[in-house]
Each structure stands twice: as C-alpha cells, then as structure tokens.
Short mmCIF file of C-alpha atoms in Angstrom, two decimals:
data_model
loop_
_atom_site.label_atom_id
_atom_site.label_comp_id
_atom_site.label_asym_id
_atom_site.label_seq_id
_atom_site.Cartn_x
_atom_site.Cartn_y
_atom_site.Cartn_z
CA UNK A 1 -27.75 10.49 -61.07
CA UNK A 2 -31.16 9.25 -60.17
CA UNK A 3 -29.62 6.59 -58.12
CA UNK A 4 -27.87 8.74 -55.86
CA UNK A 5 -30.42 9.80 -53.29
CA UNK A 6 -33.18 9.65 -56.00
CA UNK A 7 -35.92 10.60 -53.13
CA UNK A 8 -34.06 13.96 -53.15
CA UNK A 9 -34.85 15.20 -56.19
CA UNK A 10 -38.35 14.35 -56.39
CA UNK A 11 -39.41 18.06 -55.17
CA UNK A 12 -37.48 20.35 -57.44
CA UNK A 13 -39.11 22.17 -59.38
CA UNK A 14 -37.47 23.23 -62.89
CA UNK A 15 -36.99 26.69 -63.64
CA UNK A 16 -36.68 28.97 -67.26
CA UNK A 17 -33.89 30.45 -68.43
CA UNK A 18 -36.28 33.99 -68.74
CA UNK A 19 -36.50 33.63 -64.81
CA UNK A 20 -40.33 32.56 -65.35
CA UNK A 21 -40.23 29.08 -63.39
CA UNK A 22 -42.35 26.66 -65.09
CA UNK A 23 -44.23 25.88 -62.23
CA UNK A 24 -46.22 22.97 -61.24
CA UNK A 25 -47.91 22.26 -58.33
CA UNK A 26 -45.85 19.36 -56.98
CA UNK A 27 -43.16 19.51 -59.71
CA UNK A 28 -41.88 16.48 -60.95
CA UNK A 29 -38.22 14.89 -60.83
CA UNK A 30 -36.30 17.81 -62.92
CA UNK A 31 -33.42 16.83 -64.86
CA UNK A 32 -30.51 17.87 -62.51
CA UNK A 33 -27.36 19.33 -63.87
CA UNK A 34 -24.67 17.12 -62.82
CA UNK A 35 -22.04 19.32 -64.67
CA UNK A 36 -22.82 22.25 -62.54
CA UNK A 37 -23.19 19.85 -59.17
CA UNK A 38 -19.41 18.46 -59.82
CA UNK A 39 -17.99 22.11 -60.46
CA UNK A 40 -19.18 23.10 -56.54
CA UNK A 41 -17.53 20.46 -55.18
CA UNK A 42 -14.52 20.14 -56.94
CA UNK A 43 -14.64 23.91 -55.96
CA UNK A 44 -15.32 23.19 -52.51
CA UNK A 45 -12.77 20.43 -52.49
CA UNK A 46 -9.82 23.21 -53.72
CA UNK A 47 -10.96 25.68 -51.04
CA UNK A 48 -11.07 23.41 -47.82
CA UNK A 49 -7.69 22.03 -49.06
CA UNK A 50 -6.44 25.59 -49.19
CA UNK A 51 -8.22 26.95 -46.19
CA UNK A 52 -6.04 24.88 -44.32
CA UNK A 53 -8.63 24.85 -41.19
CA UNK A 54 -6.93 22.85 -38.11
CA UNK A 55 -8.97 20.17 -36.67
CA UNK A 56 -11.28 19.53 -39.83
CA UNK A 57 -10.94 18.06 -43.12
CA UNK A 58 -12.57 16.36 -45.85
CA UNK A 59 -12.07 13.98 -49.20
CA UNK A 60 -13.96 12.66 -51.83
CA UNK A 61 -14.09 8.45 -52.15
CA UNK A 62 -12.14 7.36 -54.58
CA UNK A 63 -14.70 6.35 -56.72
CA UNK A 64 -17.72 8.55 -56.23
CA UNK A 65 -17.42 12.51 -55.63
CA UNK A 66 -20.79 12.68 -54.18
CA UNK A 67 -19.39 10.76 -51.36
CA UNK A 68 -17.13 12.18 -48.96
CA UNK A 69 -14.85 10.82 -45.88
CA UNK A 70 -14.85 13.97 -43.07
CA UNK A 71 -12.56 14.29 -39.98
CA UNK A 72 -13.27 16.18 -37.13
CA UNK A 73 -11.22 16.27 -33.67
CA UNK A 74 -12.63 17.38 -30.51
CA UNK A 75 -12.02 21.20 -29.33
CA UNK A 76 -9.24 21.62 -27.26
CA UNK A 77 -11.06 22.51 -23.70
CA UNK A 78 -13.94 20.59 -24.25
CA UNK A 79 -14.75 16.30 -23.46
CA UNK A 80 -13.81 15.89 -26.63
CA UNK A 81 -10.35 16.90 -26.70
CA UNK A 82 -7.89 14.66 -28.04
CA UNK A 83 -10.43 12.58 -29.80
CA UNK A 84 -11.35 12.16 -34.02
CA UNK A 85 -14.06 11.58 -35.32
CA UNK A 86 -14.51 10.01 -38.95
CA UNK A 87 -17.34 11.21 -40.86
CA UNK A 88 -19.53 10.35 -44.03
CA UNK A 89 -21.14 12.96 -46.36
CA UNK A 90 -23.31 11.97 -48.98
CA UNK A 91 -24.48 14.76 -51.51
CA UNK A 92 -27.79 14.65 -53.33
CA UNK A 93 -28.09 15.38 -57.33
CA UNK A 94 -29.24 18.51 -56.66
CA UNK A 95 -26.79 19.90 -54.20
CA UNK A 96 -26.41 22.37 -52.83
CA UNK A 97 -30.25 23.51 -53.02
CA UNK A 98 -30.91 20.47 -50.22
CA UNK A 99 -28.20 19.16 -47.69
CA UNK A 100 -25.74 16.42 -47.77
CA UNK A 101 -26.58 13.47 -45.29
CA UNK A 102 -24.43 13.41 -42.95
CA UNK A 103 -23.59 11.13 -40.09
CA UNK A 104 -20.92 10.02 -37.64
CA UNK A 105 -18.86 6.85 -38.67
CA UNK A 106 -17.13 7.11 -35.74
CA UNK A 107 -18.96 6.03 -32.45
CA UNK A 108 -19.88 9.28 -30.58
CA UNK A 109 -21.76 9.76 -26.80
CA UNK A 110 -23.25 12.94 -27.32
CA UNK A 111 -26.46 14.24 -27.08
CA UNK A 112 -27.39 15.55 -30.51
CA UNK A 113 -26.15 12.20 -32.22
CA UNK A 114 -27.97 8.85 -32.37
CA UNK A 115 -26.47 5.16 -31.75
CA UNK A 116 -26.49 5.03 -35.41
CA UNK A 117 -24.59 8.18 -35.97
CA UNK A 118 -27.44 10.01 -37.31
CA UNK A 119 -26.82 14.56 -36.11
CA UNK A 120 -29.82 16.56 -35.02
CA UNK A 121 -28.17 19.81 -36.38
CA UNK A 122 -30.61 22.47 -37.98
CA UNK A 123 -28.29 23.19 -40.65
CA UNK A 124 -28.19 19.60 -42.03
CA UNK A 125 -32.21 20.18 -41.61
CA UNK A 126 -34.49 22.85 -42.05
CA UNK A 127 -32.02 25.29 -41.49
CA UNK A 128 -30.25 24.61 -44.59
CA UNK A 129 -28.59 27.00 -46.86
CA UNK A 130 -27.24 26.98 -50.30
CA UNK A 131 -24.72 28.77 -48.83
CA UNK A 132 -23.41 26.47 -46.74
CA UNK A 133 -20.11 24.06 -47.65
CA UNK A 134 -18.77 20.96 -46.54
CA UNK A 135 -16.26 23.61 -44.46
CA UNK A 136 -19.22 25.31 -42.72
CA UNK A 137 -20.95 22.11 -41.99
CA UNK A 138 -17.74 20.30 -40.07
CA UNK A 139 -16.69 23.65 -38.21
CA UNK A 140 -20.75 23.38 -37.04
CA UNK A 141 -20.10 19.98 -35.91
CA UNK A 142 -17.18 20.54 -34.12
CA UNK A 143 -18.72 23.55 -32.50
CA UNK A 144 -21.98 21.72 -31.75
CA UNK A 145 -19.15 19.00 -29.80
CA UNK A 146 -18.25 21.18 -27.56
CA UNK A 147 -22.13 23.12 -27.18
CA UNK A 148 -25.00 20.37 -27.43
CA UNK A 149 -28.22 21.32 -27.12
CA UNK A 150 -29.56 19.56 -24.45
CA UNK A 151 -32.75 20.30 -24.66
CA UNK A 152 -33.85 18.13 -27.69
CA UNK A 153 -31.19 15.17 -27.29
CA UNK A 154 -31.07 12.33 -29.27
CA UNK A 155 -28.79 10.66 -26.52
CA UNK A 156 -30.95 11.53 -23.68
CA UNK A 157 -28.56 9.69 -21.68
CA UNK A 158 -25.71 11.92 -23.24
CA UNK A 159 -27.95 14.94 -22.92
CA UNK A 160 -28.65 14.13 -18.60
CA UNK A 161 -24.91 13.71 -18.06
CA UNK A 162 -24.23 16.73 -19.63
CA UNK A 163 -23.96 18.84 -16.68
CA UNK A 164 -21.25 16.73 -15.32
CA UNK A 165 -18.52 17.15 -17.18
CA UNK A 166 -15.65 14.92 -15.68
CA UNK A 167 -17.87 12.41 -15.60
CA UNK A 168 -18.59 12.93 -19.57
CA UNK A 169 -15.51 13.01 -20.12
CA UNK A 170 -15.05 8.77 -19.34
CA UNK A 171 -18.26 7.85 -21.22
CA UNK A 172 -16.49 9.92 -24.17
CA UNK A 173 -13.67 8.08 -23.48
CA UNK A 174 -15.31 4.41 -22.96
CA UNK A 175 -17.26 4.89 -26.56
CA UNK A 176 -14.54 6.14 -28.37
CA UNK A 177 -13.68 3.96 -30.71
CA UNK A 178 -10.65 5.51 -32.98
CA UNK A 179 -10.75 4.31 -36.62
CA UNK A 180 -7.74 2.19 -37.97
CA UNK A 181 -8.25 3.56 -41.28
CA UNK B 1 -57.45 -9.29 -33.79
CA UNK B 2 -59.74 -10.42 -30.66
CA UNK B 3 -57.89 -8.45 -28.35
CA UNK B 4 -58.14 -5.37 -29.89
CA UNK B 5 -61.99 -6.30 -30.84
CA UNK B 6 -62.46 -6.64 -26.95
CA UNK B 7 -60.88 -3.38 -25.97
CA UNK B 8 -62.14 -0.58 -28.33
CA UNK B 9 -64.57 -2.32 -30.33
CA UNK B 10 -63.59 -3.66 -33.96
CA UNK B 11 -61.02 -1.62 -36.31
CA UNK B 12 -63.92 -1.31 -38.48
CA UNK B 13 -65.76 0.81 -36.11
CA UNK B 14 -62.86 2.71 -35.26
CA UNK B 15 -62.57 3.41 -38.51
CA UNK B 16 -65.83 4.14 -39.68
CA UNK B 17 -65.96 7.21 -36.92
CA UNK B 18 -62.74 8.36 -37.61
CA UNK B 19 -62.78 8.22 -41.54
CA UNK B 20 -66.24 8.57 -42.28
CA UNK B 21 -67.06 6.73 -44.81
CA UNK B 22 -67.78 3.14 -44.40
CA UNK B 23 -66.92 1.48 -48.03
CA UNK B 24 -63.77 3.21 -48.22
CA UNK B 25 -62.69 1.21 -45.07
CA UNK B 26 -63.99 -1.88 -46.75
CA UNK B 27 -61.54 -1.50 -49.62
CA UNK B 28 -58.60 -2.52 -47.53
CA UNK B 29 -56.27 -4.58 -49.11
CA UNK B 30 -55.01 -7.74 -47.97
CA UNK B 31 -51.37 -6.77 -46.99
CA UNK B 32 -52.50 -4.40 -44.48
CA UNK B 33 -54.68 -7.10 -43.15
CA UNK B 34 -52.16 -9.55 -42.96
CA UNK B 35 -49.74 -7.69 -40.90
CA UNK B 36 -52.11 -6.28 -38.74
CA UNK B 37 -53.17 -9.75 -37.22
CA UNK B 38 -49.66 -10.87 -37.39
CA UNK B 39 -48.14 -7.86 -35.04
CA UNK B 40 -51.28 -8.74 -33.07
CA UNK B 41 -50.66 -12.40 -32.67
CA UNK B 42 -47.06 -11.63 -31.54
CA UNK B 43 -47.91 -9.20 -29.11
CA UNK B 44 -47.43 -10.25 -25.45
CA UNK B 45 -49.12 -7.78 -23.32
CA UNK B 46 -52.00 -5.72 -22.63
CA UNK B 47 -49.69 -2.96 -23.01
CA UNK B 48 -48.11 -3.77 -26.40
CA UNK B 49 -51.68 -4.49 -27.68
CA UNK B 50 -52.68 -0.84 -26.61
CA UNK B 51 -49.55 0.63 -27.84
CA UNK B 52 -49.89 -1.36 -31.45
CA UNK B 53 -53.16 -0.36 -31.34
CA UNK B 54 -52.80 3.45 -31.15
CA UNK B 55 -50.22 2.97 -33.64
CA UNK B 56 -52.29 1.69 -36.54
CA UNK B 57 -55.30 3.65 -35.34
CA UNK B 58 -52.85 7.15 -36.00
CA UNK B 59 -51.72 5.63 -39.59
CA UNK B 60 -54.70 5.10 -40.57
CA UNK B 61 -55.97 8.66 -39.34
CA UNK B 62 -53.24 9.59 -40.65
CA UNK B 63 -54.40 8.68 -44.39
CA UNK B 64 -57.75 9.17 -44.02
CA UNK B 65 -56.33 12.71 -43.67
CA UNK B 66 -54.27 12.69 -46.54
CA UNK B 67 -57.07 10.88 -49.15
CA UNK B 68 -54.43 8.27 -49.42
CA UNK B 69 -56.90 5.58 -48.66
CA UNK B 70 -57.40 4.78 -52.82
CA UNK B 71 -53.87 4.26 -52.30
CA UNK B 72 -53.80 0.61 -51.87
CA UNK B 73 -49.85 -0.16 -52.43
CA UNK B 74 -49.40 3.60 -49.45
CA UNK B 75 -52.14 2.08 -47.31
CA UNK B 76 -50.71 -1.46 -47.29
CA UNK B 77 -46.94 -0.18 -46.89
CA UNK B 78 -47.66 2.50 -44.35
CA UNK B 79 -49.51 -0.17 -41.70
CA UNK B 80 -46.72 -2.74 -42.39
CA UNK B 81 -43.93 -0.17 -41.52
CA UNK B 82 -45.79 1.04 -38.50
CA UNK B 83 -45.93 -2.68 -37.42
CA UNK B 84 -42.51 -3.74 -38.37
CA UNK B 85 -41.13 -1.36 -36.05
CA UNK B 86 -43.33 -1.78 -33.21
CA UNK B 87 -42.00 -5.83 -33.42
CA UNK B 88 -37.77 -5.62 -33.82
CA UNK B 89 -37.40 -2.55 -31.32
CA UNK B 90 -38.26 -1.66 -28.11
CA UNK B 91 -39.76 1.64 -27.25
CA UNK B 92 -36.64 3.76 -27.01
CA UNK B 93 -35.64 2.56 -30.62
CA UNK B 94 -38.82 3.27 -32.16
CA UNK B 95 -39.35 6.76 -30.65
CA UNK B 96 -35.93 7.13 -31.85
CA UNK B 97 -36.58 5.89 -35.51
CA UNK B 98 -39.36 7.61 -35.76
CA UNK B 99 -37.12 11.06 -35.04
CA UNK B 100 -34.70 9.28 -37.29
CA UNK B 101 -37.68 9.16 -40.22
CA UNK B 102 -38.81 12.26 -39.55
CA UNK B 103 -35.53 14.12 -39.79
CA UNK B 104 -34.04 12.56 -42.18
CA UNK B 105 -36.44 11.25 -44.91
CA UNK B 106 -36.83 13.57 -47.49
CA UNK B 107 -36.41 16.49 -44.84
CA UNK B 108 -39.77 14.88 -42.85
CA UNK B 109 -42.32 17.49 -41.45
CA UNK B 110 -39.67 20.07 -41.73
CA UNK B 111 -39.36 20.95 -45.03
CA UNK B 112 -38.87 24.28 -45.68
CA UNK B 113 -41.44 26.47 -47.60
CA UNK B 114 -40.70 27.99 -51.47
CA UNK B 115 -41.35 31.51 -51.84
CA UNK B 116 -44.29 32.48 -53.73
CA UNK B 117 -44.13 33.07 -57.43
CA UNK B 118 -45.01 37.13 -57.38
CA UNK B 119 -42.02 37.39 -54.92
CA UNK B 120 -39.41 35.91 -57.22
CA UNK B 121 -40.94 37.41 -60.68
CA UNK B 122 -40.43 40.84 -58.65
CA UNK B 123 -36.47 40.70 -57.81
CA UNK B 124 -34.20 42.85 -59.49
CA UNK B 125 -32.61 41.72 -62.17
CA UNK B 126 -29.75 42.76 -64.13
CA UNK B 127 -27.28 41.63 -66.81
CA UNK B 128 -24.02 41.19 -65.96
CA UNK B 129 -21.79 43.91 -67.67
CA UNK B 130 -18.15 43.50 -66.69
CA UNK B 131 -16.55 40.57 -65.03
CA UNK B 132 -17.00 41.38 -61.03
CA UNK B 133 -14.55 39.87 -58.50
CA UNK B 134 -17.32 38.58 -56.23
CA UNK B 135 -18.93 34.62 -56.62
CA UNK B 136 -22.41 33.48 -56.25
CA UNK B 137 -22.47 31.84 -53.08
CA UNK B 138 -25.02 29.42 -54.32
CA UNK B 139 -22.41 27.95 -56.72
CA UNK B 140 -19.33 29.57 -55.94
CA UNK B 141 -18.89 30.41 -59.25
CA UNK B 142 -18.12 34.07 -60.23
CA UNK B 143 -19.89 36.87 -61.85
CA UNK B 144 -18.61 36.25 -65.57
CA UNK B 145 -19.85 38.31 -68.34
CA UNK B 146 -18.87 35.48 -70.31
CA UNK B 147 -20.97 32.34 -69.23
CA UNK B 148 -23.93 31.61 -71.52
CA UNK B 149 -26.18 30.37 -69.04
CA UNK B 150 -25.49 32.71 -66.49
CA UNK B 151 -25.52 36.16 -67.97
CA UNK B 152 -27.99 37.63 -65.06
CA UNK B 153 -28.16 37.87 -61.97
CA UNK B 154 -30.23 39.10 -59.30
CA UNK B 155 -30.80 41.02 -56.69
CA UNK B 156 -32.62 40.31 -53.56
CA UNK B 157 -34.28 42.90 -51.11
CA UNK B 158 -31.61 42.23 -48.40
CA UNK B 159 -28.98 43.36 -51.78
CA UNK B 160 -27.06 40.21 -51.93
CA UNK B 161 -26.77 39.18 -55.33
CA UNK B 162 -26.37 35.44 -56.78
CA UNK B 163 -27.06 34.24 -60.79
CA UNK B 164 -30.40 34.23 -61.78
CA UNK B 165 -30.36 30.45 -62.40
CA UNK B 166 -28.91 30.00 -58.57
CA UNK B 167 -31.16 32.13 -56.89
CA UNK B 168 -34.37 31.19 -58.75
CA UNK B 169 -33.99 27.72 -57.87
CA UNK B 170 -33.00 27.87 -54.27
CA UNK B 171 -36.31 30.29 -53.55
CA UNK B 172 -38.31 27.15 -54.62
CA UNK B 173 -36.85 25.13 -51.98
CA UNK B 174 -36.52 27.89 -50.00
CA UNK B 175 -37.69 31.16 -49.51
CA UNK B 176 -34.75 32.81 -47.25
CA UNK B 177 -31.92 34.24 -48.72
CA UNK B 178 -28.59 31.66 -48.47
CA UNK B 179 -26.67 33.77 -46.88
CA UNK B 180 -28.40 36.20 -44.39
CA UNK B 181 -32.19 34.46 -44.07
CA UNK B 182 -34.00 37.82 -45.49
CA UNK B 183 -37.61 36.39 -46.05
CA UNK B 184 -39.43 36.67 -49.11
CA UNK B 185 -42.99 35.85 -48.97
CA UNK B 186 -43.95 32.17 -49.43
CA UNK B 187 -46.71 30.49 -50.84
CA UNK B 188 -49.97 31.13 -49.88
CA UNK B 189 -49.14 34.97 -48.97
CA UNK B 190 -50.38 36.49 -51.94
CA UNK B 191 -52.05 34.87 -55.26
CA UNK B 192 -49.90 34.73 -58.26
#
C-alpha cells in the first residue's frame, strides 16, 4: 500500500504483540496491515448504509476502497439549504490511527474551505481520533456548514460576509456549482 | 543577486550571522544557487525583492535550525520550493499554500504528540474471557475471545477499553484516548 499516501506512514511506529512497543526514536515505515485497514471500512461502509443518516452519505470508488465519493446537503435553515455538496475521501494505509484527506469536489464559498476545496476542520487535523468514521466526519462537515468559524477563515472573503446572511446566501448560490454526476 | 547584495549586504553575510559557521554556508549546492538568482532576476519590484528575500533568509534559518544544512538534496529542494511559489502566485495564494502545506502535509506543525512509553507499559491489561457485546472503537471490531491476535485488551485510566493491539498503536500517534481525550502523559514527561 506504500503508494497510497506513502508520506503517511512514515511515522508509525511498530508495536509487539507482548504490548512492549519496539520503539525507535523516529520509527521507520512499519509494515501496515492492510487486512485489518479493509475490515474498518467495509465495516464502516455496512454501518453508514444502515444508519440511514438524511442529508449524508458515502461510497467507495469502484476500483479502490481507500477512496471514497461523500455527499453532503446543506442544513435546512442555514445558506446552505437546498444545496449538495460532492466530496472526496482518501484513506491512508494506516487508517484509522491518522485521518483521511478530505476535501470538497464540489465548489463551496465558505470560510473554513479553500478555492481548492481543501477544510480547516480540527478533526481532519490535530484533533483526530481513531474513533472517528467517515459518518462522524460528514455530520462535522455539515455542521461546520451551517457554524464556520470565522475567526481563522480560509475564505476570508467568506469569513467577512459571514455576518450577513442574505447576502451569503447569493454568493452560495453564484458558486454553486451542482455536479452532473 | 545585486539587488539583494545592495540592500542587506550579501547572502553570505546574512548567513554567516545567522548560521554561524562560515564553511557550512560555503557548501551550498548549485541548485539552490541557481534558483535563487533566477527568482531574483524575475522579480519586478523593490517589494518582491524584499519579500523573496525574507523568504529564503527564513528557509535557510530555518535549516540552519534543523542541522539540515549537510543535507544538500533538503537544502537545494527547500529554497527552490520557497521560490517557486513566490513566482506562479500572488500573495493571497501563497499565504494560502503555505496554510495549505502546513495543514495538510503530513499533519504540518500540528502533529499530535505520542504518549510516553512508562504511560502505556502501565495500563491495565486483561485477557479477554468471554465474548462481550461491546467493539473496540479503534477498529470496530468486537471483544472476541476467539481472535488470535487480539486476545487482550486494555484498559485506560478514563475506563474505556479497546484491544491491546488498537490502543497501543493509537497512543504512539496519539496520547488522548479516541473517544473521550483523557490524557496520558507524553513524551518528555517522565524518562522511560
């Protein structure tokens, strides 16, 4: 899997069955169990397709499991109603001990997302948890729609207009560029 | 190169005083040479000159810091980056690449910290005994008493429980627990 986000794993250090982690001072790349990396997301996959959650959902490509297509659409009372946004997350070889990358395919004015799609969201950062699933991740996004925080925008533009909201609401609606897929 | 000779005196000066040591400076390769008078030559105003300037002066800080100077192939890609962006994009872009870098290569300046080894050799650990209903939350896989490789699991101060295997390697990316950010101590805390 070393192709797949190869600069991910270069930090991991390896650990003992005994629960004595051979450890090294910068560890090098550890040989990642891919077996156990496709059982979470296959798992993952079953429970968002069960959860049934309105307004999100997710799919692996066709060809590549570590690459998934995500939908989101805009809470109902905020600027974003009544708009979808398309998604890409990519998972590294040793997920879910770092984040997937994640970023908007779908044009998107808003403050905590970057002309290139790229989130500023804590949880896709440093504020990462093994706990977290591609379920929890989209629900944050959606929520962080409708609640940016404005006071470290990537959009700064996004981030000033903010504060008035019908006019928002047009600049969501002159960069919204719906998919055809 | 003249214009930045003219305004703060040559890079080897600036170097010298900021790096110390003058031979190490002398060992710059080529490639970083190279692209430094090229962004020069293209830039257009006093402004850009200054700007460029800084730029390299904080890379090269930068690995003077980091005792990546030996480095040739770091040194030599680190300038070129710094000047590649300073020549497609204007300023807004590059601040914003540079957030871009930072956030989202290799988790940038952010990373979080491991726990310490002492911390993790002291959780409580037990072997499973009967199947329990519960999952690890690291990888959603239950408590089995019948998997092999993941016949322990462990307990953490905060009492949430995950496999051994899980839990061991998250604390050395991480040392908060996944599911309610309990701290363990990190490196550096305590000695091993």
């Amino acid at each position: 899997m070393s192709t797949i986000n190869g600069s991910y794993s270069d930090n991991t250090p390896s650990t003992t069955p005994a629960g004595l982690p051979a450890k090294q001072n910068v560890a090098p790349v550890k040989a990642v169990d891919t077996q156990s990396v496709l059982k979470r997301l296959q798992s993952e996959l079953m429970s968002l397709m069960m959860s049934g959650d309105p307004g999100i959902s997710a799919f692996p490509e066709e060809d590549n499991i570590f690459n998934w297509k995500g939908t989101i659409h805009g809470s109902n009372e905020t600027v974003f109603e009544g708009t979808e946004y398309k998604l890409a997350l990519s998972f590294p070889a040793d997920y879910p001990f770092k984040p997937p990358k994640v970023k908007f395919e779908t044009g998107c004015f808003h403050p905590n997302v970057d002309v290139f799609g790229n989130i500023c969201l804590d949880i896709l950062q440093d504020k990462w948890s093994s706990a977290y699933d591609v379920r929890t991740i989209l629900l944050s996004i959606q929520s962080l729609l409708g609640e940016p925080n404005t006071s470290s925008p990537l959009n700064t533009q996004a981030a000033a207009l903010w504060s008035n909201q019908e006019e928002y609401r047009k600049m969501v609606e002159k960069h919204y560029k719906p998919s055809t897929a | 190169m003249k214009k930045i000779e003219g305004e703060n005196g040559s890079e080897e000066g600036e170097i010298k005083r900021e790096g110390g040591e003058r031979k190490r400076w002398n060992r710059k390769p080529e490639r970083a040479q190279g692209s430094l008078s090229l962004g020069i030559g293209e830039a257009r105003s006093f402004y850009e000159v200054k700007h460029l300037q800084q730029c390299v002066k904080d890379e090269l800080i930068d690995l003077s810091d980091n005792n990546n100077l030996d480095h040739d192939y770091v040194y030599g890609f680190r300038i070129e980056t710094c000047v590649d962006r300073y020549m497609e994009y204007d300023e807004e872009v590059m601040m914003r690449a540079a957030v871009e870098q930072s956030l989202f290569e290799n988790g940038g300046g952010r990373r979080p910290t491991p726990a310490n080894e002492a911390a993790i050799k002291g959780l409580e650990r037990l072997m499973i005994k009967d199947n329990e209903d519960t999952n690890c939350s690291i990888c959603l896989e239950e408590f089995d008493v019948n998997k092999e490789e993941k016949r322990f699991k462990v307990t953490m101060p905060c009492k949430h429980e995950f496999h051994e295997s899980c839990i061991i390697q998250w604390l050395h990316t991480n040392h908060v627990c996944p599911l309610c950010r309990y701290q363990l101590p990190v490196m550096g805390d305590s000695k091993e």
